[in-house]
mmCIF file of N, CA and C in Angstrom:
data_model
loop_
_atom_site.group_PDB
_atom_site.id
_atom_site.type_symbol
_atom_site.label_atom_id
_atom_site.label_comp_id
_atom_site.label_asym_id
_atom_site.label_seq_id
_atom_site.Cartn_x
_atom_site.Cartn_y
_atom_site.Cartn_z
ATOM 1 N N MET F 1 0.843 -1.174 0.000
ATOM 2 C CA MET F 1 0.000 0.000 0.000
ATOM 3 C C MET F 1 0.890 1.240 0.000
ATOM 4 N N HIS F 2 0.423 2.234 -0.714
ATOM 5 C CA HIS F 2 1.047 3.538 -0.601
ATOM 6 C C HIS F 2 -0.066 4.575 -0.544
ATOM 7 N N TYR F 3 0.298 5.780 -0.180
ATOM 8 C CA TYR F 3 -0.723 6.820 -0.084
ATOM 9 C C TYR F 3 -0.194 8.116 -0.644
ATOM 10 N N LYS F 4 -1.159 8.949 -1.051
ATOM 11 C CA LYS F 4 -0.868 10.287 -1.555
ATOM 12 C C LYS F 4 -1.846 11.233 -0.883
ATOM 13 N N LYS F 5 -1.362 12.414 -0.548
ATOM 14 C CA LYS F 5 -2.252 13.408 0.044
ATOM 15 C C LYS F 5 -2.138 14.702 -0.738
ATOM 16 N N ASP F 6 -3.287 15.267 -1.077
ATOM 17 C CA ASP F 6 -3.296 16.609 -1.644
ATOM 18 C C ASP F 6 -3.953 17.523 -0.611
ATOM 19 N N ASP F 7 -4.440 18.659 -1.028
ATOM 20 C CA ASP F 7 -4.979 19.638 -0.077
ATOM 21 C C ASP F 7 -6.125 19.097 0.772
ATOM 22 N N VAL F 8 -7.007 18.305 0.173
ATOM 23 C CA VAL F 8 -8.196 17.865 0.908
ATOM 24 C C VAL F 8 -8.395 16.352 0.933
ATOM 25 N N THR F 9 -7.620 15.591 0.182
ATOM 26 C CA THR F 9 -7.871 14.161 0.044
ATOM 27 C C THR F 9 -6.648 13.324 0.388
ATOM 28 N N LEU F 10 -6.893 12.279 1.167
ATOM 29 C CA LEU F 10 -5.897 11.248 1.412
ATOM 30 C C LEU F 10 -6.285 10.050 0.556
ATOM 31 N N ASN F 11 -5.440 9.702 -0.408
ATOM 32 C CA ASN F 11 -5.679 8.553 -1.281
ATOM 33 C C ASN F 11 -4.861 7.369 -0.789
ATOM 34 N N LEU F 12 -5.547 6.316 -0.395
ATOM 35 C CA LEU F 12 -4.902 5.076 0.015
ATOM 36 C C LEU F 12 -4.972 4.124 -1.171
ATOM 37 N N VAL F 13 -3.832 3.710 -1.700
ATOM 38 C CA VAL F 13 -3.794 2.859 -2.887
ATOM 39 C C VAL F 13 -3.330 1.469 -2.454
ATOM 40 N N PHE F 14 -4.243 0.505 -2.542
ATOM 41 C CA PHE F 14 -3.943 -0.856 -2.118
ATOM 42 C C PHE F 14 -3.437 -1.664 -3.309
ATOM 43 N N GLU F 15 -2.322 -2.350 -3.095
ATOM 44 C CA GLU F 15 -1.660 -3.085 -4.168
ATOM 45 C C GLU F 15 -1.689 -4.591 -3.934
ATOM 46 N N GLU F 16 -2.464 -5.029 -2.951
ATOM 47 C CA GLU F 16 -2.564 -6.448 -2.647
ATOM 48 C C GLU F 16 -3.987 -6.751 -2.206
ATOM 49 N N ASP F 17 -4.326 -8.039 -2.192
ATOM 50 C CA ASP F 17 -5.656 -8.442 -1.781
ATOM 51 C C ASP F 17 -5.912 -8.037 -0.332
ATOM 52 N N LEU F 18 -7.164 -7.807 -0.018
ATOM 53 C CA LEU F 18 -7.557 -7.456 1.346
ATOM 54 C C LEU F 18 -8.118 -8.720 1.992
ATOM 55 N N THR F 19 -7.228 -9.486 2.582
ATOM 56 C CA THR F 19 -7.588 -10.772 3.170
ATOM 57 C C THR F 19 -7.015 -10.883 4.574
ATOM 58 N N SER F 20 -7.369 -11.951 5.239
ATOM 59 C CA SER F 20 -6.919 -12.158 6.621
ATOM 60 C C SER F 20 -5.401 -12.166 6.739
ATOM 61 N N THR F 21 -4.701 -12.518 5.683
ATOM 62 C CA THR F 21 -3.237 -12.571 5.747
ATOM 63 C C THR F 21 -2.577 -11.211 5.521
ATOM 64 N N THR F 22 -3.335 -10.215 5.071
ATOM 65 C CA THR F 22 -2.729 -8.914 4.766
ATOM 66 C C THR F 22 -3.245 -7.764 5.625
ATOM 67 N N VAL F 23 -4.438 -7.875 6.171
ATOM 68 C CA VAL F 23 -5.041 -6.693 6.794
ATOM 69 C C VAL F 23 -4.324 -6.225 8.056
ATOM 70 N N LYS F 24 -3.753 -7.132 8.822
ATOM 71 C CA LYS F 24 -3.068 -6.693 10.041
ATOM 72 C C LYS F 24 -1.905 -5.751 9.688
ATOM 73 N N HIS F 25 -1.147 -6.115 8.685
ATOM 74 C CA HIS F 25 -0.038 -5.282 8.211
ATOM 75 C C HIS F 25 -0.572 -3.956 7.641
ATOM 76 N N LEU F 26 -1.652 -4.038 6.885
ATOM 77 C CA LEU F 26 -2.217 -2.846 6.256
ATOM 78 C C LEU F 26 -2.825 -1.888 7.274
ATOM 79 N N GLN F 27 -3.377 -2.426 8.350
ATOM 80 C CA GLN F 27 -3.984 -1.565 9.367
ATOM 81 C C GLN F 27 -2.964 -0.579 9.923
ATOM 82 N N LYS F 28 -1.789 -1.059 10.241
ATOM 83 C CA LYS F 28 -0.764 -0.166 10.783
ATOM 84 C C LYS F 28 -0.376 0.899 9.758
ATOM 85 N N GLN F 29 -0.183 0.497 8.510
ATOM 86 C CA GLN F 29 0.172 1.461 7.467
ATOM 87 C C GLN F 29 -0.922 2.514 7.307
ATOM 88 N N CYS F 30 -2.172 2.072 7.315
ATOM 89 C CA CYS F 30 -3.285 3.014 7.138
ATOM 90 C C CYS F 30 -3.412 3.958 8.323
ATOM 91 N N MET F 31 -3.244 3.445 9.529
ATOM 92 C CA MET F 31 -3.329 4.311 10.704
ATOM 93 C C MET F 31 -2.221 5.358 10.671
ATOM 94 N N ASP F 32 -1.027 4.958 10.248
ATOM 95 C CA ASP F 32 0.058 5.934 10.107
ATOM 96 C C ASP F 32 -0.301 6.996 9.069
ATOM 97 N N ALA F 33 -0.847 6.566 7.937
ATOM 98 C CA ALA F 33 -1.233 7.505 6.879
ATOM 99 C C ALA F 33 -2.336 8.440 7.365
ATOM 100 N N LEU F 34 -3.319 7.892 8.081
ATOM 101 C CA LEU F 34 -4.411 8.721 8.595
ATOM 102 C C LEU F 34 -3.903 9.720 9.631
ATOM 103 N N ASP F 35 -2.957 9.302 10.451
ATOM 104 C CA ASP F 35 -2.372 10.230 11.428
ATOM 105 C C ASP F 35 -1.661 11.381 10.721
ATOM 106 N N LYS F 36 -0.972 11.075 9.629
ATOM 107 C CA LYS F 36 -0.242 12.097 8.878
ATOM 108 C C LYS F 36 -1.153 12.939 8.000
ATOM 109 N N ALA F 37 -2.390 12.468 7.786
ATOM 110 C CA ALA F 37 -3.325 13.166 6.895
ATOM 111 C C ALA F 37 -3.745 14.508 7.451
ATOM 112 N N GLY F 38 -3.668 14.649 8.752
ATOM 113 C CA GLY F 38 -4.004 15.927 9.366
ATOM 114 C C GLY F 38 -5.408 16.390 9.042
ATOM 115 N N ASP F 39 -5.499 17.428 8.237
ATOM 116 C CA ASP F 39 -6.778 18.073 7.967
ATOM 117 C C ASP F 39 -7.477 17.574 6.709
ATOM 118 N N ALA F 40 -7.097 16.429 6.195
ATOM 119 C CA ALA F 40 -7.760 15.903 4.990
ATOM 120 C C ALA F 40 -9.260 15.746 5.249
ATOM 121 N N ALA F 41 -10.068 16.252 4.346
ATOM 122 C CA ALA F 41 -11.518 16.185 4.494
ATOM 123 C C ALA F 41 -12.102 14.910 3.884
ATOM 124 N N ARG F 42 -11.284 14.200 3.122
ATOM 125 C CA ARG F 42 -11.793 13.032 2.394
ATOM 126 C C ARG F 42 -10.718 11.944 2.391
ATOM 127 N N VAL F 43 -11.184 10.683 2.538
ATOM 128 C CA VAL F 43 -10.313 9.516 2.422
ATOM 129 C C VAL F 43 -10.846 8.670 1.277
ATOM 130 N N VAL F 44 -9.972 8.362 0.320
ATOM 131 C CA VAL F 44 -10.350 7.541 -0.826
ATOM 132 C C VAL F 44 -9.506 6.278 -0.799
ATOM 133 N N ALA F 45 -10.171 5.128 -0.781
ATOM 134 C CA ALA F 45 -9.493 3.837 -0.829
ATOM 135 C C ALA F 45 -9.552 3.328 -2.268
ATOM 136 N N ASP F 46 -8.429 3.329 -2.940
ATOM 137 C CA ASP F 46 -8.335 2.859 -4.322
ATOM 138 C C ASP F 46 -8.021 1.364 -4.290
ATOM 139 N N ILE F 47 -8.988 0.549 -4.711
ATOM 140 C CA ILE F 47 -8.807 -0.901 -4.700
ATOM 141 C C ILE F 47 -8.716 -1.460 -6.119
ATOM 142 N N SER F 48 -8.279 -0.641 -7.060
ATOM 143 C CA SER F 48 -8.220 -1.080 -8.458
ATOM 144 C C SER F 48 -7.252 -2.238 -8.674
ATOM 145 N N GLN F 49 -6.295 -2.436 -7.778
ATOM 146 C CA GLN F 49 -5.349 -3.543 -7.914
ATOM 147 C C GLN F 49 -5.697 -4.730 -7.011
ATOM 148 N N VAL F 50 -6.826 -4.640 -6.318
ATOM 149 C CA VAL F 50 -7.254 -5.689 -5.389
ATOM 150 C C VAL F 50 -8.151 -6.679 -6.124
ATOM 151 N N GLU F 51 -7.729 -7.933 -6.123
ATOM 152 C CA GLU F 51 -8.537 -8.962 -6.771
ATOM 153 C C GLU F 51 -9.511 -9.619 -5.805
ATOM 154 N N MET F 52 -9.083 -9.804 -4.557
ATOM 155 C CA MET F 52 -9.907 -10.562 -3.617
ATOM 156 C C MET F 52 -10.068 -9.810 -2.305
ATOM 157 N N ILE F 53 -11.288 -9.853 -1.782
ATOM 158 C CA ILE F 53 -11.590 -9.286 -0.470
ATOM 159 C C ILE F 53 -12.364 -10.344 0.307
ATOM 160 N N ASP F 54 -11.843 -10.742 1.477
ATOM 161 C CA ASP F 54 -12.570 -11.698 2.305
ATOM 162 C C ASP F 54 -13.252 -10.944 3.454
ATOM 163 N N SER F 55 -13.795 -11.679 4.414
ATOM 164 C CA SER F 55 -14.528 -11.038 5.505
ATOM 165 C C SER F 55 -13.634 -10.113 6.318
ATOM 166 N N GLN F 56 -12.374 -10.495 6.506
ATOM 167 C CA GLN F 56 -11.449 -9.621 7.230
ATOM 168 C C GLN F 56 -11.172 -8.351 6.433
ATOM 169 N N GLY F 57 -11.099 -8.473 5.118
ATOM 170 C CA GLY F 57 -10.915 -7.310 4.263
ATOM 171 C C GLY F 57 -12.108 -6.367 4.334
ATOM 172 N N LEU F 58 -13.314 -6.941 4.361
ATOM 173 C CA LEU F 58 -14.517 -6.108 4.517
ATOM 174 C C LEU F 58 -14.487 -5.378 5.857
ATOM 175 N N ASN F 59 -14.143 -6.099 6.917
ATOM 176 C CA ASN F 59 -14.051 -5.465 8.236
ATOM 177 C C ASN F 59 -12.991 -4.374 8.250
ATOM 178 N N PHE F 60 -11.904 -4.605 7.559
ATOM 179 C CA PHE F 60 -10.839 -3.608 7.444
ATOM 180 C C PHE F 60 -11.363 -2.331 6.782
ATOM 181 N N LEU F 61 -12.066 -2.479 5.655
ATOM 182 C CA LEU F 61 -12.632 -1.309 4.970
ATOM 183 C C LEU F 61 -13.677 -0.614 5.833
ATOM 184 N N LEU F 62 -14.481 -1.401 6.547
ATOM 185 C CA LEU F 62 -15.460 -0.799 7.459
ATOM 186 C C LEU F 62 -14.762 -0.015 8.568
ATOM 187 N N GLY F 63 -13.632 -0.516 9.040
ATOM 188 C CA GLY F 63 -12.859 0.206 10.045
ATOM 189 C C GLY F 63 -12.341 1.527 9.502
ATOM 190 N N LEU F 64 -11.866 1.525 8.247
ATOM 191 C CA LEU F 64 -11.424 2.778 7.623
ATOM 192 C C LEU F 64 -12.592 3.748 7.488
ATOM 193 N N TYR F 65 -13.744 3.224 7.072
ATOM 194 C CA TYR F 65 -14.941 4.057 6.968
ATOM 195 C C TYR F 65 -15.272 4.676 8.330
ATOM 196 N N GLN F 66 -15.262 3.840 9.381
ATOM 197 C CA GLN F 66 -15.624 4.328 10.719
ATOM 198 C C GLN F 66 -14.641 5.375 11.215
ATOM 199 N N ASP F 67 -13.355 5.145 10.974
ATOM 200 C CA ASP F 67 -12.352 6.123 11.384
ATOM 201 C C ASP F 67 -12.563 7.451 10.658
ATOM 202 N N ALA F 68 -12.814 7.383 9.360
ATOM 203 C CA ALA F 68 -13.077 8.610 8.596
ATOM 204 C C ALA F 68 -14.312 9.317 9.146
ATOM 205 N N HIS F 69 -15.376 8.552 9.371
ATOM 206 C CA HIS F 69 -16.616 9.106 9.899
ATOM 207 C C HIS F 69 -16.385 9.767 11.265
ATOM 208 N N ASP F 70 -15.617 9.095 12.129
ATOM 209 C CA ASP F 70 -15.336 9.631 13.468
ATOM 210 C C ASP F 70 -14.559 10.944 13.412
ATOM 211 N N HIS F 71 -13.800 11.143 12.341
ATOM 212 C CA HIS F 71 -13.004 12.365 12.179
ATOM 213 C C HIS F 71 -13.634 13.345 11.175
ATOM 214 N N ASN F 72 -14.944 13.169 10.932
ATOM 215 C CA ASN F 72 -15.705 14.043 10.036
ATOM 216 C C ASN F 72 -15.098 14.126 8.644
ATOM 217 N N ARG F 73 -14.631 12.992 8.145
ATOM 218 C CA ARG F 73 -14.085 12.917 6.791
ATOM 219 C C ARG F 73 -15.017 12.077 5.924
ATOM 220 N N GLN F 74 -15.126 12.451 4.677
ATOM 221 C CA GLN F 74 -15.853 11.616 3.728
ATOM 222 C C GLN F 74 -15.006 10.395 3.429
ATOM 223 N N PHE F 75 -15.658 9.271 3.108
ATOM 224 C CA PHE F 75 -14.943 8.049 2.764
ATOM 225 C C PHE F 75 -15.520 7.494 1.477
ATOM 226 N N LYS F 76 -14.638 7.067 0.593
ATOM 227 C CA LYS F 76 -15.080 6.531 -0.689
ATOM 228 C C LYS F 76 -14.136 5.413 -1.118
ATOM 229 N N VAL F 77 -14.705 4.377 -1.714
ATOM 230 C CA VAL F 77 -13.931 3.295 -2.314
ATOM 231 C C VAL F 77 -14.026 3.453 -3.827
ATOM 232 N N THR F 78 -12.889 3.400 -4.507
ATOM 233 C CA THR F 78 -12.871 3.510 -5.965
ATOM 234 C C THR F 78 -12.122 2.326 -6.566
ATOM 235 N N GLY F 79 -12.368 2.095 -7.861
ATOM 236 C CA GLY F 79 -11.613 1.106 -8.614
ATOM 237 C C GLY F 79 -12.011 -0.331 -8.377
ATOM 238 N N ALA F 80 -13.192 -0.575 -7.844
ATOM 239 C CA ALA F 80 -13.608 -1.953 -7.559
ATOM 240 C C ALA F 80 -13.806 -2.737 -8.854
ATOM 241 N N SER F 81 -13.305 -3.962 -8.850
ATOM 242 C CA SER F 81 -13.533 -4.868 -9.979
ATOM 243 C C SER F 81 -15.010 -5.260 -9.993
ATOM 244 N N PRO F 82 -15.498 -5.817 -11.097
ATOM 245 C CA PRO F 82 -16.898 -6.269 -11.116
ATOM 246 C C PRO F 82 -17.215 -7.249 -9.980
ATOM 247 N N ALA F 83 -16.294 -8.151 -9.678
ATOM 248 C CA ALA F 83 -16.523 -9.116 -8.592
ATOM 249 C C ALA F 83 -16.621 -8.403 -7.244
ATOM 250 N N ASN F 84 -15.743 -7.434 -7.010
ATOM 251 C CA ASN F 84 -15.797 -6.701 -5.746
ATOM 252 C C ASN F 84 -17.009 -5.786 -5.685
ATOM 253 N N GLU F 85 -17.431 -5.242 -6.828
ATOM 254 C CA GLU F 85 -18.675 -4.458 -6.875
ATOM 255 C C GLU F 85 -19.850 -5.324 -6.431
ATOM 256 N N ARG F 86 -19.900 -6.567 -6.929
ATOM 257 C CA ARG F 86 -20.982 -7.482 -6.539
ATOM 258 C C ARG F 86 -20.923 -7.778 -5.043
ATOM 259 N N LEU F 87 -19.719 -7.971 -4.515
ATOM 260 C CA LEU F 87 -19.572 -8.229 -3.088
ATOM 261 C C LEU F 87 -20.129 -7.064 -2.279
ATOM 262 N N PHE F 88 -19.748 -5.839 -2.627
ATOM 263 C CA PHE F 88 -20.234 -4.665 -1.893
ATOM 264 C C PHE F 88 -21.752 -4.522 -2.018
ATOM 265 N N SER F 89 -22.295 -4.861 -3.176
ATOM 266 C CA SER F 89 -23.750 -4.824 -3.341
ATOM 267 C C SER F 89 -24.412 -5.866 -2.454
ATOM 268 N N PHE F 90 -23.847 -7.065 -2.432
ATOM 269 C CA PHE F 90 -24.407 -8.174 -1.661
ATOM 270 C C PHE F 90 -24.472 -7.846 -0.175
ATOM 271 N N VAL F 91 -23.465 -7.171 0.343
ATOM 272 C CA VAL F 91 -23.429 -6.858 1.775
ATOM 273 C C VAL F 91 -23.893 -5.422 2.064
ATOM 274 N N ASN F 92 -24.525 -4.796 1.076
ATOM 275 C CA ASN F 92 -25.120 -3.458 1.231
ATOM 276 C C ASN F 92 -24.127 -2.394 1.693
ATOM 277 N N LEU F 93 -22.960 -2.364 1.057
ATOM 278 C CA LEU F 93 -21.953 -1.362 1.420
ATOM 279 C C LEU F 93 -21.698 -0.337 0.329
ATOM 280 N N ARG F 94 -22.338 -0.470 -0.808
ATOM 281 C CA ARG F 94 -22.079 0.461 -1.912
ATOM 282 C C ARG F 94 -22.361 1.903 -1.498
ATOM 283 N N ASP F 95 -23.477 2.159 -0.879
ATOM 284 C CA ASP F 95 -23.813 3.527 -0.470
ATOM 285 C C ASP F 95 -22.867 4.035 0.611
ATOM 286 N N ARG F 96 -22.598 3.201 1.606
ATOM 287 C CA ARG F 96 -21.710 3.612 2.692
ATOM 288 C C ARG F 96 -20.316 3.943 2.177
ATOM 289 N N PHE F 97 -19.880 3.216 1.145
ATOM 290 C CA PHE F 97 -18.552 3.417 0.576
ATOM 291 C C PHE F 97 -18.546 4.402 -0.587
ATOM 292 N N GLY F 98 -19.640 5.146 -0.751
ATOM 293 C CA GLY F 98 -19.697 6.192 -1.754
ATOM 294 C C GLY F 98 -19.624 5.686 -3.179
ATOM 295 N N MET F 99 -20.168 4.499 -3.420
ATOM 296 C CA MET F 99 -20.065 3.867 -4.731
ATOM 297 C C MET F 99 -21.349 3.947 -5.534
ATOM 298 N N ALA F 100 -22.381 4.548 -4.973
ATOM 299 C CA ALA F 100 -23.672 4.568 -5.665
ATOM 300 C C ALA F 100 -23.714 5.557 -6.794
#
């Protein structure tokens, strides 16, 4: 994962699957990025390179959403593959993740 910040947006770019074997490592990286984001009004999770998301990956994204919400930041997921789009639809997260 890497991140980019501009004036108002923190872009989190995920380069690996969001699964039980990766999320613990990613959580620390994301928390560091969010701490450095300072006054960013928006957090965007770019998952265009993510092929698979399991239940731990969903919980991870929900945690990012909750953290953004707690800090009055907008949260959006971009770049979802058709399979991941279906997953988010199935678990009713498209609206929460700004994908509608």
